[in-house]
Amino acid sequence: MDYGIDRPAELAVEATARPAAKNYTLGDGLFALFCLAAGYMGVRWYFFGSYGIGTTLLFFTLGVGISVYLRGKGCALGRAYWAGILLLLGFGTVFSLFRPSFATFCTAVFLLLLLTLWAYRTAMDDGKGLIRRHWPADQARAFLVMPFASFGAAAGSFGGLFRRVPAGKQTKRVALGLLIAIPVTAATGVLLFQADAAFAGLLTTVWDTLFGGFELNIFRSVMRAALAVPGAFLLFSAVYSGRSRCCPTAFTDEGMDETRRQLRVMPRTVAVAAMTPVCLLYLVYFASQSAYFLSAFQNLLPAGYTYADYARRGFFELCGVAVLNLTLIALLQLFSRRDADTGKKPAAVRVYTVILAVFTLALIVTALRKMLLYIDGYGLTALRVYTSWFMVLLGMVFLLVIASQLATRLHLARGIGAAFILLFALLNFADVDARMAAYNVEHYRSGDLETIDVAHLRGLSEAAVPAAYPLLRDQDAEVARQVRQWYRELETELENRPPMEWSLASYRAEKAIRLARRDHLLADGTEILPPAAGDRPVDEIDIWQAEVGFQQGVDDKRA
């Protein structure tokens, strides 16, 4: 029946109004499959597993896979790409060298942020490097916007991949439905298995009948696969959205510049009037507390203080003053008006910025010296090492702030980024846990430290195990007993640890435990004697002879 409607014309109008469907390529589909595999690896060795060789393999795989995809999309491998890939692969090796610690956890967070920034800056392909003047905006876009901008694109790319399979439309739809049902069915099955004993027994019987043995690890793997799906979608979206220029209005350079121009409303007179009392207060404070601060450089402990109180108070003073000064400097830079002709900051603003930074540097140097006094008296701990590292980082930041006020062409963001990466690499690759343990054990055995905290040694990563080997022969029976117990418990743990969660530190710890076992050092209540020389390698003979000679010298010193 004709109702007077021109149907072909109507359809043409609808087709014009309807947005065009995205044309996903074969490369997009293959990259989506890669993201699924990488998502499973991330769940297994990054989010819910122990760091180790598998975590290094994960970041190497991500680096190679994203590189191939972006290169296939026509992205030039410029400065941003090479800076990011070198950092990604370099810091990725940390997990296969050292066991999990606070430093490796920070490395994992750093690499996650770096991965998104690197993929975004490489995809933008603008030749401006990894860290630009608008680096905070780039990081926000890369980590908070891009992973969600095309969250469903991975599913669409799977559809594009299926469209290239020579099969009927219904077959493809069924295959896609089954693919979607796998993680949902698996997750439901695991929950029912854990909730009902009868259903668990039924599944166990069926599995035993079909496959001859039931392993809960199968269900763990299925659960990991289910969790890998959203991770894969986020990863695909983070890379695909950057190349597709999604969300062009979020954190734009123009918007950031305009916001900065609108915030520059503080006249120079107001800035000078506001900062002068603060600087005068700092001068009075340093003058009145000069004896207290200078005592750290004279190896003197003020009356009424212990080493712990002296160092701890200095650290909290540093944190408060550093945060305040950083805030004041940021506010000065953000709100101060620029010269209408040159666009430069007023000289008064630069002067007050330098004064605040110098005051903070003086406190940092003093606090570092007090921390060294604390370490000399009580040894190294993770908190003391990380605190000292943070102090050095703050000192580098304020030095760069001073330099940026004297040399206006200095790229402050890149300078701070380079300083952070340098110090962060030192923190990761210096094998901090092993050095802490070696320092404490050596100073304890030489008599510089009266006691040694075995519980603290156990709280470090496995890198501390070889350094604790001499304590198995310690004259303090309780110390030797605690170390033997630690070795035996770790020996059992290493026997049951999956290979992909091992690291170089794990192999070194195992070697130390195996040597202690061979030398009969792990049995309680037995006299420890060296085995025959023919039963040990040459390097182990030298180690034992050096150990005996050192211990005899220490015993003579204590006597």
Coordinates of C-alpha atoms in Angstrom, one line a residue:
M1 CA 0.0 0.0 0.0
D2 CA 1.4 3.4 -1.0
Y3 CA 1.2 6.1 1.7
G4 CA 2.8 8.8 -0.5
I5 CA 6.2 8.4 1.0
D6 CA 9.2 8.3 -1.3
R7 CA 10.9 5.3 0.3
P8 CA 14.2 5.4 -1.6
A9 CA 14.7 9.1 -0.8
E10 CA 13.9 8.5 2.9
L11 CA 16.5 5.7 3.0
A12 CA 19.0 8.0 1.4
V13 CA 18.4 10.7 4.1
E14 CA 18.7 8.1 6.9
A15 CA 21.9 6.8 5.5
T16 CA 23.3 10.3 5.3
A17 CA 22.4 11.1 8.9
R18 CA 23.6 7.8 10.3
P19 CA 27.3 7.9 11.3
A20 CA 29.6 5.8 9.2
A21 CA 30.7 2.5 10.8
K22 CA 34.3 2.3 11.7
N23 CA 36.3 0.3 9.2
Y24 CA 38.6 -1.9 11.3
T25 CA 41.5 -3.5 9.5
L26 CA 43.0 -6.9 9.7
G27 CA 45.8 -5.3 11.7
D28 CA 43.3 -4.0 14.2
G29 CA 41.8 -7.5 14.7
L30 CA 45.2 -9.1 15.1
F31 CA 46.3 -6.4 17.6
A32 CA 43.1 -7.0 19.6
L33 CA 44.0 -10.7 19.8
F34 CA 47.5 -9.6 21.0
C35 CA 45.9 -7.4 23.6
L36 CA 43.9 -10.4 24.9
A37 CA 47.1 -12.4 25.3
A38 CA 48.9 -9.5 26.9
G39 CA 45.9 -8.9 29.2
Y40 CA 46.2 -12.5 30.5
M41 CA 49.9 -12.0 31.1
G42 CA 49.2 -8.8 32.9
V43 CA 46.7 -10.5 35.2
R44 CA 49.0 -13.4 35.8
W45 CA 52.3 -11.6 36.4
Y46 CA 51.5 -8.0 37.1
F47 CA 48.2 -7.4 39.0
F48 CA 47.7 -10.7 40.8
G49 CA 51.0 -12.6 40.6
S50 CA 54.5 -12.2 42.0
Y51 CA 56.9 -10.2 40.0
G52 CA 59.6 -12.1 38.2
I53 CA 60.8 -13.3 34.8
G54 CA 57.2 -13.3 33.6
T55 CA 56.7 -9.6 34.4
T56 CA 59.8 -8.7 32.3
L57 CA 58.5 -10.9 29.5
L58 CA 55.2 -9.0 29.7
F59 CA 56.7 -5.6 29.2
F60 CA 59.0 -6.8 26.5
T61 CA 56.0 -8.3 24.7
L62 CA 54.0 -5.1 25.1
G63 CA 56.9 -3.0 23.7
V64 CA 57.3 -5.2 20.6
G65 CA 53.6 -5.7 20.0
I66 CA 52.7 -2.0 20.3
S67 CA 55.7 -1.1 18.1
V68 CA 54.7 -3.4 15.3
Y69 CA 51.0 -2.2 15.4
L70 CA 51.9 1.5 15.4
R71 CA 54.5 1.0 12.7
G72 CA 51.9 -0.8 10.6
K73 CA 49.6 2.2 11.1
G74 CA 52.2 4.5 9.6
C75 CA 53.6 6.1 12.7
A76 CA 57.2 7.3 12.4
L77 CA 59.5 5.9 15.1
G78 CA 60.8 9.3 16.3
R79 CA 62.3 10.7 19.5
A80 CA 59.3 9.9 21.6
Y81 CA 59.3 6.3 20.4
W82 CA 63.0 5.6 21.1
A83 CA 63.0 7.3 24.5
G84 CA 60.0 5.4 25.6
I85 CA 61.0 2.0 24.3
L86 CA 64.4 2.2 25.8
L87 CA 63.0 3.2 29.2
L88 CA 60.3 0.5 29.0
L89 CA 62.7 -2.3 28.1
G90 CA 65.4 -1.1 30.5
F91 CA 63.2 -0.8 33.6
G92 CA 61.4 -3.9 32.6
T93 CA 64.5 -6.0 33.3
V94 CA 64.2 -5.0 37.0
F95 CA 61.7 -7.8 37.7
S96 CA 63.9 -10.6 36.4
L97 CA 66.9 -9.3 38.3
F98 CA 65.5 -8.5 41.8
R99 CA 62.7 -9.9 43.9
P100 CA 59.6 -7.9 44.8
S101 CA 60.2 -4.9 47.1
F102 CA 59.0 -1.4 47.5
A103 CA 61.3 -0.3 44.7
T104 CA 60.0 -2.9 42.3
F105 CA 56.4 -1.9 43.2
C106 CA 57.2 1.7 42.3
T107 CA 58.8 0.5 39.1
A108 CA 55.6 -1.4 38.2
V109 CA 53.5 1.8 38.7
F110 CA 56.1 3.9 36.8
L111 CA 56.1 1.5 33.8
L112 CA 52.3 1.5 33.6
L113 CA 52.3 5.3 33.4
L114 CA 55.2 5.2 31.0
L115 CA 53.5 2.6 28.7
T116 CA 50.4 4.7 28.2
L117 CA 52.4 7.9 27.7
W118 CA 54.8 6.3 25.3
A119 CA 52.0 4.7 23.2
Y120 CA 50.1 8.1 23.1
R121 CA 53.1 10.2 22.2
T122 CA 54.3 7.7 19.5
A123 CA 50.8 7.6 18.1
M124 CA 50.5 11.4 17.9
D125 CA 53.6 11.4 15.7
D126 CA 54.3 15.1 16.1
G127 CA 58.1 14.9 16.5
K128 CA 58.1 16.8 19.8
G129 CA 59.6 14.1 22.0
L130 CA 58.3 12.0 24.9
I131 CA 58.1 14.8 27.5
R132 CA 56.8 18.2 26.2
R133 CA 56.0 21.5 27.9
H134 CA 52.5 20.2 28.3
W135 CA 53.6 16.9 29.8
P136 CA 51.0 16.8 32.6
A137 CA 48.2 17.2 30.1
D138 CA 49.8 14.5 27.9
Q139 CA 49.9 12.1 30.9
A140 CA 46.3 12.8 31.8
R141 CA 45.1 12.2 28.3
A142 CA 47.2 9.0 27.9
F143 CA 46.2 7.5 31.3
L144 CA 42.8 8.8 32.0
V145 CA 41.2 9.5 28.6
M146 CA 42.6 7.3 25.9
P147 CA 42.0 3.9 27.6
F148 CA 38.3 4.7 27.8
A149 CA 37.8 6.7 24.7
S150 CA 37.4 3.6 22.5
F151 CA 36.7 1.0 25.1
G152 CA 34.5 -1.1 22.7
A153 CA 36.8 -0.8 19.8
A154 CA 38.4 -4.1 20.5
A155 CA 35.1 -5.9 20.1
G156 CA 34.5 -4.1 16.8
S157 CA 38.0 -5.1 15.6
F158 CA 37.1 -8.7 16.4
G159 CA 34.1 -8.3 14.2
G160 CA 36.3 -7.0 11.5
L161 CA 38.5 -10.0 11.9
F162 CA 35.5 -12.4 11.7
R163 CA 34.3 -10.7 8.5
R164 CA 37.5 -11.8 6.8
V165 CA 36.8 -15.5 7.7
P166 CA 35.2 -17.3 4.7
A167 CA 32.1 -18.5 6.5
G168 CA 28.4 -17.7 6.6
K169 CA 27.0 -14.8 8.5
Q170 CA 25.2 -17.0 11.1
T171 CA 28.4 -19.0 11.7
K172 CA 30.3 -15.9 12.4
R173 CA 27.6 -14.7 14.8
V174 CA 27.6 -18.0 16.7
A175 CA 31.4 -17.9 16.9
L176 CA 31.3 -14.4 18.3
G177 CA 28.6 -15.3 20.8
L178 CA 30.6 -18.3 22.0
L179 CA 33.7 -16.2 22.4
I180 CA 31.8 -13.7 24.5
A181 CA 30.2 -16.5 26.6
I182 CA 33.6 -18.1 27.5
P183 CA 34.7 -15.7 30.3
V184 CA 31.1 -15.3 31.6
T185 CA 30.5 -19.0 31.8
A186 CA 33.9 -19.6 33.3
A187 CA 33.4 -17.0 36.0
T188 CA 29.9 -18.3 36.9
G189 CA 31.2 -21.9 37.0
V190 CA 34.1 -21.0 39.4
L191 CA 31.7 -19.1 41.8
L192 CA 29.2 -22.0 41.8
F193 CA 32.1 -24.5 42.4
Q194 CA 33.2 -22.5 45.5
A195 CA 29.6 -21.9 46.7
D196 CA 28.2 -25.5 46.6
A197 CA 30.0 -28.6 47.7
A198 CA 27.7 -30.9 45.8
F199 CA 28.2 -29.0 42.6
A200 CA 32.0 -29.0 43.2
G201 CA 31.9 -32.8 43.7
L202 CA 30.0 -33.2 40.4
L203 CA 32.5 -31.1 38.5
T204 CA 35.4 -33.0 40.1
T205 CA 33.9 -36.4 39.2
V206 CA 33.2 -35.3 35.6
W207 CA 36.7 -33.9 35.2
D208 CA 38.3 -37.0 36.8
T209 CA 36.4 -39.2 34.4
L210 CA 37.2 -37.2 31.3
F211 CA 40.8 -36.1 32.0
G212 CA 42.0 -38.3 34.8
G213 CA 42.7 -35.6 37.4
F214 CA 41.3 -32.4 38.8
E215 CA 43.4 -29.3 39.2
L216 CA 42.0 -26.0 40.7
N217 CA 44.7 -24.2 38.7
I218 CA 42.6 -24.7 35.6
F219 CA 39.9 -22.6 37.2
R220 CA 42.4 -20.0 38.2
S221 CA 43.6 -19.8 34.7
V222 CA 40.0 -19.4 33.4
M223 CA 39.4 -16.6 36.0
R224 CA 42.5 -14.9 34.9
A225 CA 41.3 -15.1 31.3
A226 CA 38.0 -13.6 32.3
L227 CA 39.8 -10.7 34.0
A228 CA 42.0 -10.3 31.0
V229 CA 39.1 -9.2 28.8
P230 CA 38.6 -5.7 30.3
G231 CA 42.3 -5.3 30.5
A232 CA 42.6 -6.1 26.8
F233 CA 39.9 -3.6 26.0
L234 CA 41.6 -0.9 27.9
L235 CA 45.0 -1.6 26.3
F236 CA 43.6 -1.7 22.8
S237 CA 41.7 1.6 23.4
A238 CA 44.8 3.3 24.8
V239 CA 46.7 2.6 21.7
Y240 CA 43.9 2.8 19.1
S241 CA 42.5 6.1 20.5
G242 CA 45.8 7.9 20.3
R243 CA 46.3 6.9 16.7
S244 CA 42.6 7.7 15.8
R245 CA 42.9 11.2 17.5
C246 CA 39.9 10.5 19.8
C247 CA 38.7 13.1 22.2
P248 CA 40.5 16.0 20.5
T249 CA 39.1 18.6 23.0
A250 CA 40.4 16.9 26.2
F251 CA 43.4 18.6 27.8
T252 CA 44.4 20.4 24.6
D253 CA 47.5 22.6 24.3
E254 CA 45.5 25.6 23.4
G255 CA 43.1 25.1 26.3
M256 CA 46.0 24.7 28.8
D257 CA 47.7 27.9 27.4
E258 CA 44.5 29.8 27.6
T259 CA 43.9 28.7 31.2
R260 CA 47.4 29.8 32.1
R261 CA 46.9 33.2 30.6
Q262 CA 43.6 33.7 32.5
L263 CA 45.2 32.8 35.8
R264 CA 48.1 35.3 35.5
V265 CA 46.3 38.1 37.4
M266 CA 48.7 38.9 40.3
P267 CA 50.6 42.2 39.9
R268 CA 54.3 42.3 40.8
T269 CA 53.6 44.5 43.8
V270 CA 51.2 42.0 45.3
A271 CA 53.7 39.2 44.8
V272 CA 56.5 41.1 46.5
A273 CA 54.3 42.2 49.4
A274 CA 53.1 38.6 49.9
M275 CA 56.5 36.9 49.8
T276 CA 58.7 39.4 51.7
P277 CA 57.4 38.5 55.2
V278 CA 57.8 34.8 54.4
C279 CA 61.4 35.2 53.4
L280 CA 62.1 37.4 56.5
L281 CA 60.6 34.7 58.7
Y282 CA 62.9 32.1 57.1
L283 CA 65.9 34.3 57.8
V284 CA 64.9 34.7 61.5
Y285 CA 64.3 30.9 61.7
F286 CA 67.7 29.9 60.4
A287 CA 69.4 32.5 62.5
S288 CA 67.8 31.3 65.7
Q289 CA 68.2 27.6 64.9
S290 CA 71.7 27.7 63.5
A291 CA 73.2 25.8 66.4
Y292 CA 70.6 23.1 66.1
F293 CA 71.1 22.6 62.4
L294 CA 74.9 22.9 62.4
S295 CA 75.2 20.3 65.1
A296 CA 74.6 17.7 62.5
F297 CA 77.8 18.6 60.7
Q298 CA 79.8 18.5 63.9
N299 CA 78.6 15.0 64.8
L300 CA 76.9 16.4 67.9
L301 CA 73.6 15.2 69.3
P302 CA 71.5 18.0 70.9
A303 CA 70.5 17.6 74.5
G304 CA 67.3 15.6 75.0
Y305 CA 67.4 13.9 71.6
T306 CA 68.1 10.4 70.5
Y307 CA 69.5 9.6 67.0
A308 CA 66.0 8.5 66.0
D309 CA 64.3 11.6 67.3
Y310 CA 66.9 13.9 65.8
A311 CA 66.7 12.4 62.3
R312 CA 62.9 11.9 62.4
R313 CA 62.2 15.4 63.4
G314 CA 64.4 16.8 60.7
F315 CA 62.6 14.7 58.1
F316 CA 59.2 16.0 59.0
E317 CA 60.5 19.5 59.1
L318 CA 61.9 19.0 55.6
C319 CA 58.6 17.6 54.3
G320 CA 56.5 20.4 55.6
V321 CA 58.9 23.2 54.5
A322 CA 59.5 21.5 51.1
V323 CA 55.8 21.1 50.4
L324 CA 55.1 24.7 51.5
N325 CA 57.9 26.1 49.4
L326 CA 57.0 24.1 46.3
T327 CA 53.4 25.3 46.7
L328 CA 54.5 28.9 47.0
I329 CA 56.8 28.6 44.0
A330 CA 54.0 27.0 41.9
L331 CA 51.6 29.8 42.9
L332 CA 54.1 32.5 42.1
Q333 CA 54.7 30.9 38.6
L334 CA 51.0 30.4 38.0
F335 CA 49.4 33.6 39.1
S336 CA 52.1 36.3 38.5
R337 CA 51.6 38.5 35.5
R338 CA 54.0 38.5 32.6
D339 CA 55.6 41.5 31.0
A340 CA 53.2 42.7 28.3
D341 CA 56.1 43.2 25.7
T342 CA 58.5 40.3 26.4
G343 CA 56.1 37.8 28.1
K344 CA 58.8 37.1 30.8
K345 CA 58.3 36.8 34.5
P346 CA 59.0 39.8 36.7
A347 CA 62.5 39.8 38.1
A348 CA 61.1 40.0 41.7
V349 CA 59.3 36.7 41.1
R350 CA 62.5 35.0 40.0
V351 CA 64.4 36.4 42.9
Y352 CA 61.9 35.2 45.5
T353 CA 61.7 31.8 43.8
V354 CA 65.5 31.4 44.1
I355 CA 65.4 32.5 47.8
L356 CA 62.8 29.9 48.7
A357 CA 64.6 27.2 46.8
V358 CA 67.9 28.0 48.6
F359 CA 66.2 27.9 52.0
T360 CA 64.8 24.5 51.1
L361 CA 68.2 23.2 49.9
A362 CA 69.8 24.2 53.2
L363 CA 67.2 22.2 55.1
I364 CA 67.6 19.2 52.7
V365 CA 71.4 19.1 53.2
T366 CA 71.0 19.4 57.0
A367 CA 68.3 16.6 57.1
L368 CA 70.5 14.3 55.0
R369 CA 73.4 14.8 57.4
K370 CA 71.2 14.0 60.4
M371 CA 70.0 10.9 58.6
L372 CA 73.6 9.7 58.1
L373 CA 74.2 10.1 61.8
Y374 CA 71.1 7.9 62.4
I375 CA 72.4 5.3 60.0
D376 CA 75.9 5.3 61.6
G377 CA 74.3 4.6 65.0
Y378 CA 71.6 2.1 64.0
G379 CA 72.3 0.7 60.5
L380 CA 70.3 0.7 57.3
T381 CA 66.6 0.0 56.9
A382 CA 64.4 0.3 53.9
L383 CA 62.7 3.4 55.3
R384 CA 66.0 5.2 55.9
V385 CA 67.2 4.4 52.4
Y386 CA 64.1 5.5 50.7
T387 CA 63.8 8.6 52.9
S388 CA 67.4 9.6 51.9
W389 CA 66.6 8.9 48.2
F390 CA 63.6 11.2 48.4
M391 CA 65.7 13.9 50.0
V392 CA 68.2 13.7 47.2
L393 CA 65.4 13.9 44.6
L394 CA 63.9 17.0 46.3
G395 CA 67.3 18.6 46.3
M396 CA 67.6 17.9 42.5
V397 CA 64.2 19.4 41.9
F398 CA 65.0 22.6 43.8
L399 CA 68.4 22.9 42.0
L400 CA 66.6 22.7 38.7
V401 CA 64.1 25.3 39.9
I402 CA 67.0 27.7 40.6
A403 CA 68.5 26.9 37.3
S404 CA 65.2 27.6 35.5
Q405 CA 65.0 31.0 37.0
L406 CA 68.6 31.9 35.9
A407 CA 68.3 30.3 32.5
T408 CA 64.8 30.9 31.2
R409 CA 65.2 28.6 28.2
L410 CA 65.7 25.6 30.4
H411 CA 63.0 23.0 30.0
L412 CA 62.1 22.4 33.6
A413 CA 59.7 19.5 33.0
R414 CA 62.3 17.6 31.0
G415 CA 65.0 18.4 33.6
I416 CA 63.0 17.1 36.5
G417 CA 62.0 14.0 34.4
A418 CA 65.6 13.3 33.6
A419 CA 66.7 13.7 37.2
F420 CA 63.9 11.4 38.4
I421 CA 64.7 8.7 35.9
L422 CA 68.4 8.8 36.8
L423 CA 67.8 8.6 40.5
F424 CA 65.0 6.0 40.0
A425 CA 67.4 3.8 37.9
L426 CA 70.0 4.1 40.6
L427 CA 67.4 3.0 43.2
N428 CA 66.4 0.0 41.1
F429 CA 69.6 -1.3 39.7
A430 CA 71.8 -0.7 42.8
D431 CA 70.3 -3.9 44.4
V432 CA 69.4 -1.9 47.5
D433 CA 68.2 -4.8 49.6
A434 CA 71.4 -6.7 49.1
R435 CA 73.5 -3.7 50.0
M436 CA 71.4 -2.9 53.1
A437 CA 71.8 -6.5 54.3
A438 CA 75.6 -6.6 53.5
Y439 CA 76.1 -3.2 55.3
N440 CA 74.3 -4.3 58.5
V441 CA 75.9 -7.7 58.6
E442 CA 79.4 -6.4 58.1
H443 CA 79.0 -3.6 60.7
Y444 CA 77.4 -6.1 63.2
R445 CA 80.3 -8.6 62.8
S446 CA 82.9 -5.9 63.1
G447 CA 81.3 -4.6 66.3
D448 CA 80.1 -1.3 65.0
L449 CA 76.5 -2.4 65.6
E450 CA 75.7 -4.1 68.9
T451 CA 72.8 -6.1 67.6
I452 CA 71.3 -7.1 64.3
D453 CA 67.6 -7.3 63.5
V454 CA 67.1 -10.6 61.7
A455 CA 63.4 -9.8 61.3
H456 CA 64.3 -6.8 59.3
L457 CA 66.6 -8.9 57.1
R458 CA 63.7 -11.3 56.5
G459 CA 61.5 -8.3 55.6
L460 CA 63.8 -7.5 52.7
S461 CA 63.7 -9.3 49.4
E462 CA 65.6 -12.5 48.6
A463 CA 68.6 -10.4 47.6
A464 CA 69.5 -10.2 51.3
V465 CA 69.8 -14.0 51.7
P466 CA 73.5 -14.4 50.5
A467 CA 74.6 -11.5 52.7
A468 CA 73.1 -13.2 55.8
Y469 CA 75.1 -16.4 55.2
P470 CA 77.8 -15.5 57.8
L471 CA 75.2 -15.2 60.5
L472 CA 74.6 -19.0 60.3
R473 CA 77.9 -19.3 62.3
D474 CA 77.2 -16.3 64.6
Q475 CA 78.3 -16.7 68.2
D476 CA 74.8 -15.5 69.2
A477 CA 72.8 -18.7 69.2
E478 CA 69.5 -16.9 68.8
V479 CA 70.7 -14.9 65.8
A480 CA 72.0 -18.1 64.1
R481 CA 68.7 -20.0 64.9
Q482 CA 66.6 -17.2 63.4
V483 CA 68.7 -17.2 60.2
R484 CA 68.5 -21.0 59.9
Q485 CA 64.8 -20.9 60.3
W486 CA 64.6 -18.2 57.6
Y487 CA 66.8 -20.3 55.2
R488 CA 64.7 -23.4 55.7
E489 CA 61.3 -21.6 55.2
L490 CA 62.6 -19.9 52.0
E491 CA 64.0 -23.2 50.8
T492 CA 60.5 -24.7 50.9
E493 CA 59.0 -21.7 49.2
L494 CA 61.5 -21.8 46.4
E495 CA 60.8 -25.4 45.7
N496 CA 57.1 -24.6 45.1
R497 CA 57.6 -21.3 43.2
P498 CA 56.6 -21.3 39.5
P499 CA 59.6 -20.8 37.2
M500 CA 58.2 -17.5 35.7
E501 CA 58.2 -15.9 39.2
W502 CA 61.9 -16.5 39.7
S503 CA 64.6 -13.8 39.3
L504 CA 68.3 -13.6 39.4
A505 CA 68.0 -12.8 43.1
S506 CA 66.1 -16.0 43.6
Y507 CA 68.8 -18.1 42.0
R508 CA 71.4 -16.4 44.2
A509 CA 69.3 -17.1 47.3
E510 CA 68.9 -20.7 46.3
K511 CA 72.7 -21.1 45.8
A512 CA 73.3 -19.7 49.3
I513 CA 70.7 -22.1 50.8
R514 CA 72.2 -25.0 48.9
L515 CA 75.7 -24.1 50.1
A516 CA 74.4 -23.9 53.7
R517 CA 72.7 -27.2 53.3
R518 CA 75.8 -28.9 52.0
D519 CA 77.9 -27.4 54.8
H520 CA 75.3 -28.7 57.4
L521 CA 74.5 -25.2 58.6
L522 CA 70.7 -25.6 58.7
A523 CA 70.4 -28.2 61.4
D524 CA 69.6 -27.0 65.0
G525 CA 71.7 -28.2 67.9
T526 CA 74.7 -29.6 65.9
E527 CA 78.3 -28.5 65.8
I528 CA 79.1 -26.8 62.6
L529 CA 82.3 -28.0 60.9
P530 CA 83.5 -27.5 57.4
P531 CA 83.3 -30.5 55.0
A532 CA 86.4 -31.9 53.4
A533 CA 88.1 -29.6 50.8
G534 CA 87.5 -32.1 48.0
D535 CA 83.7 -31.8 48.5
R536 CA 83.4 -28.2 47.6
P537 CA 84.3 -26.0 44.6
V538 CA 87.3 -23.8 44.7
D539 CA 85.3 -20.6 45.0
E540 CA 83.4 -22.0 47.9
I541 CA 86.7 -22.9 49.7
D542 CA 87.9 -19.4 49.3
I543 CA 84.6 -18.0 50.6
W544 CA 84.8 -20.3 53.7
Q545 CA 88.4 -19.5 54.4
A546 CA 87.8 -15.7 54.2
E547 CA 84.8 -16.2 56.5
V548 CA 86.8 -18.1 59.1
G549 CA 89.6 -15.5 59.0
F550 CA 87.2 -12.6 59.4
Q551 CA 85.3 -14.2 62.2
Q552 CA 88.5 -14.9 64.1
G553 CA 89.5 -11.3 63.8
V554 CA 86.1 -10.1 65.1
D555 CA 86.3 -12.6 68.0
D556 CA 89.7 -11.2 69.0
K557 CA 88.5 -7.7 68.7
R558 CA 85.4 -8.4 70.9
A559 CA 87.6 -10.3 73.4

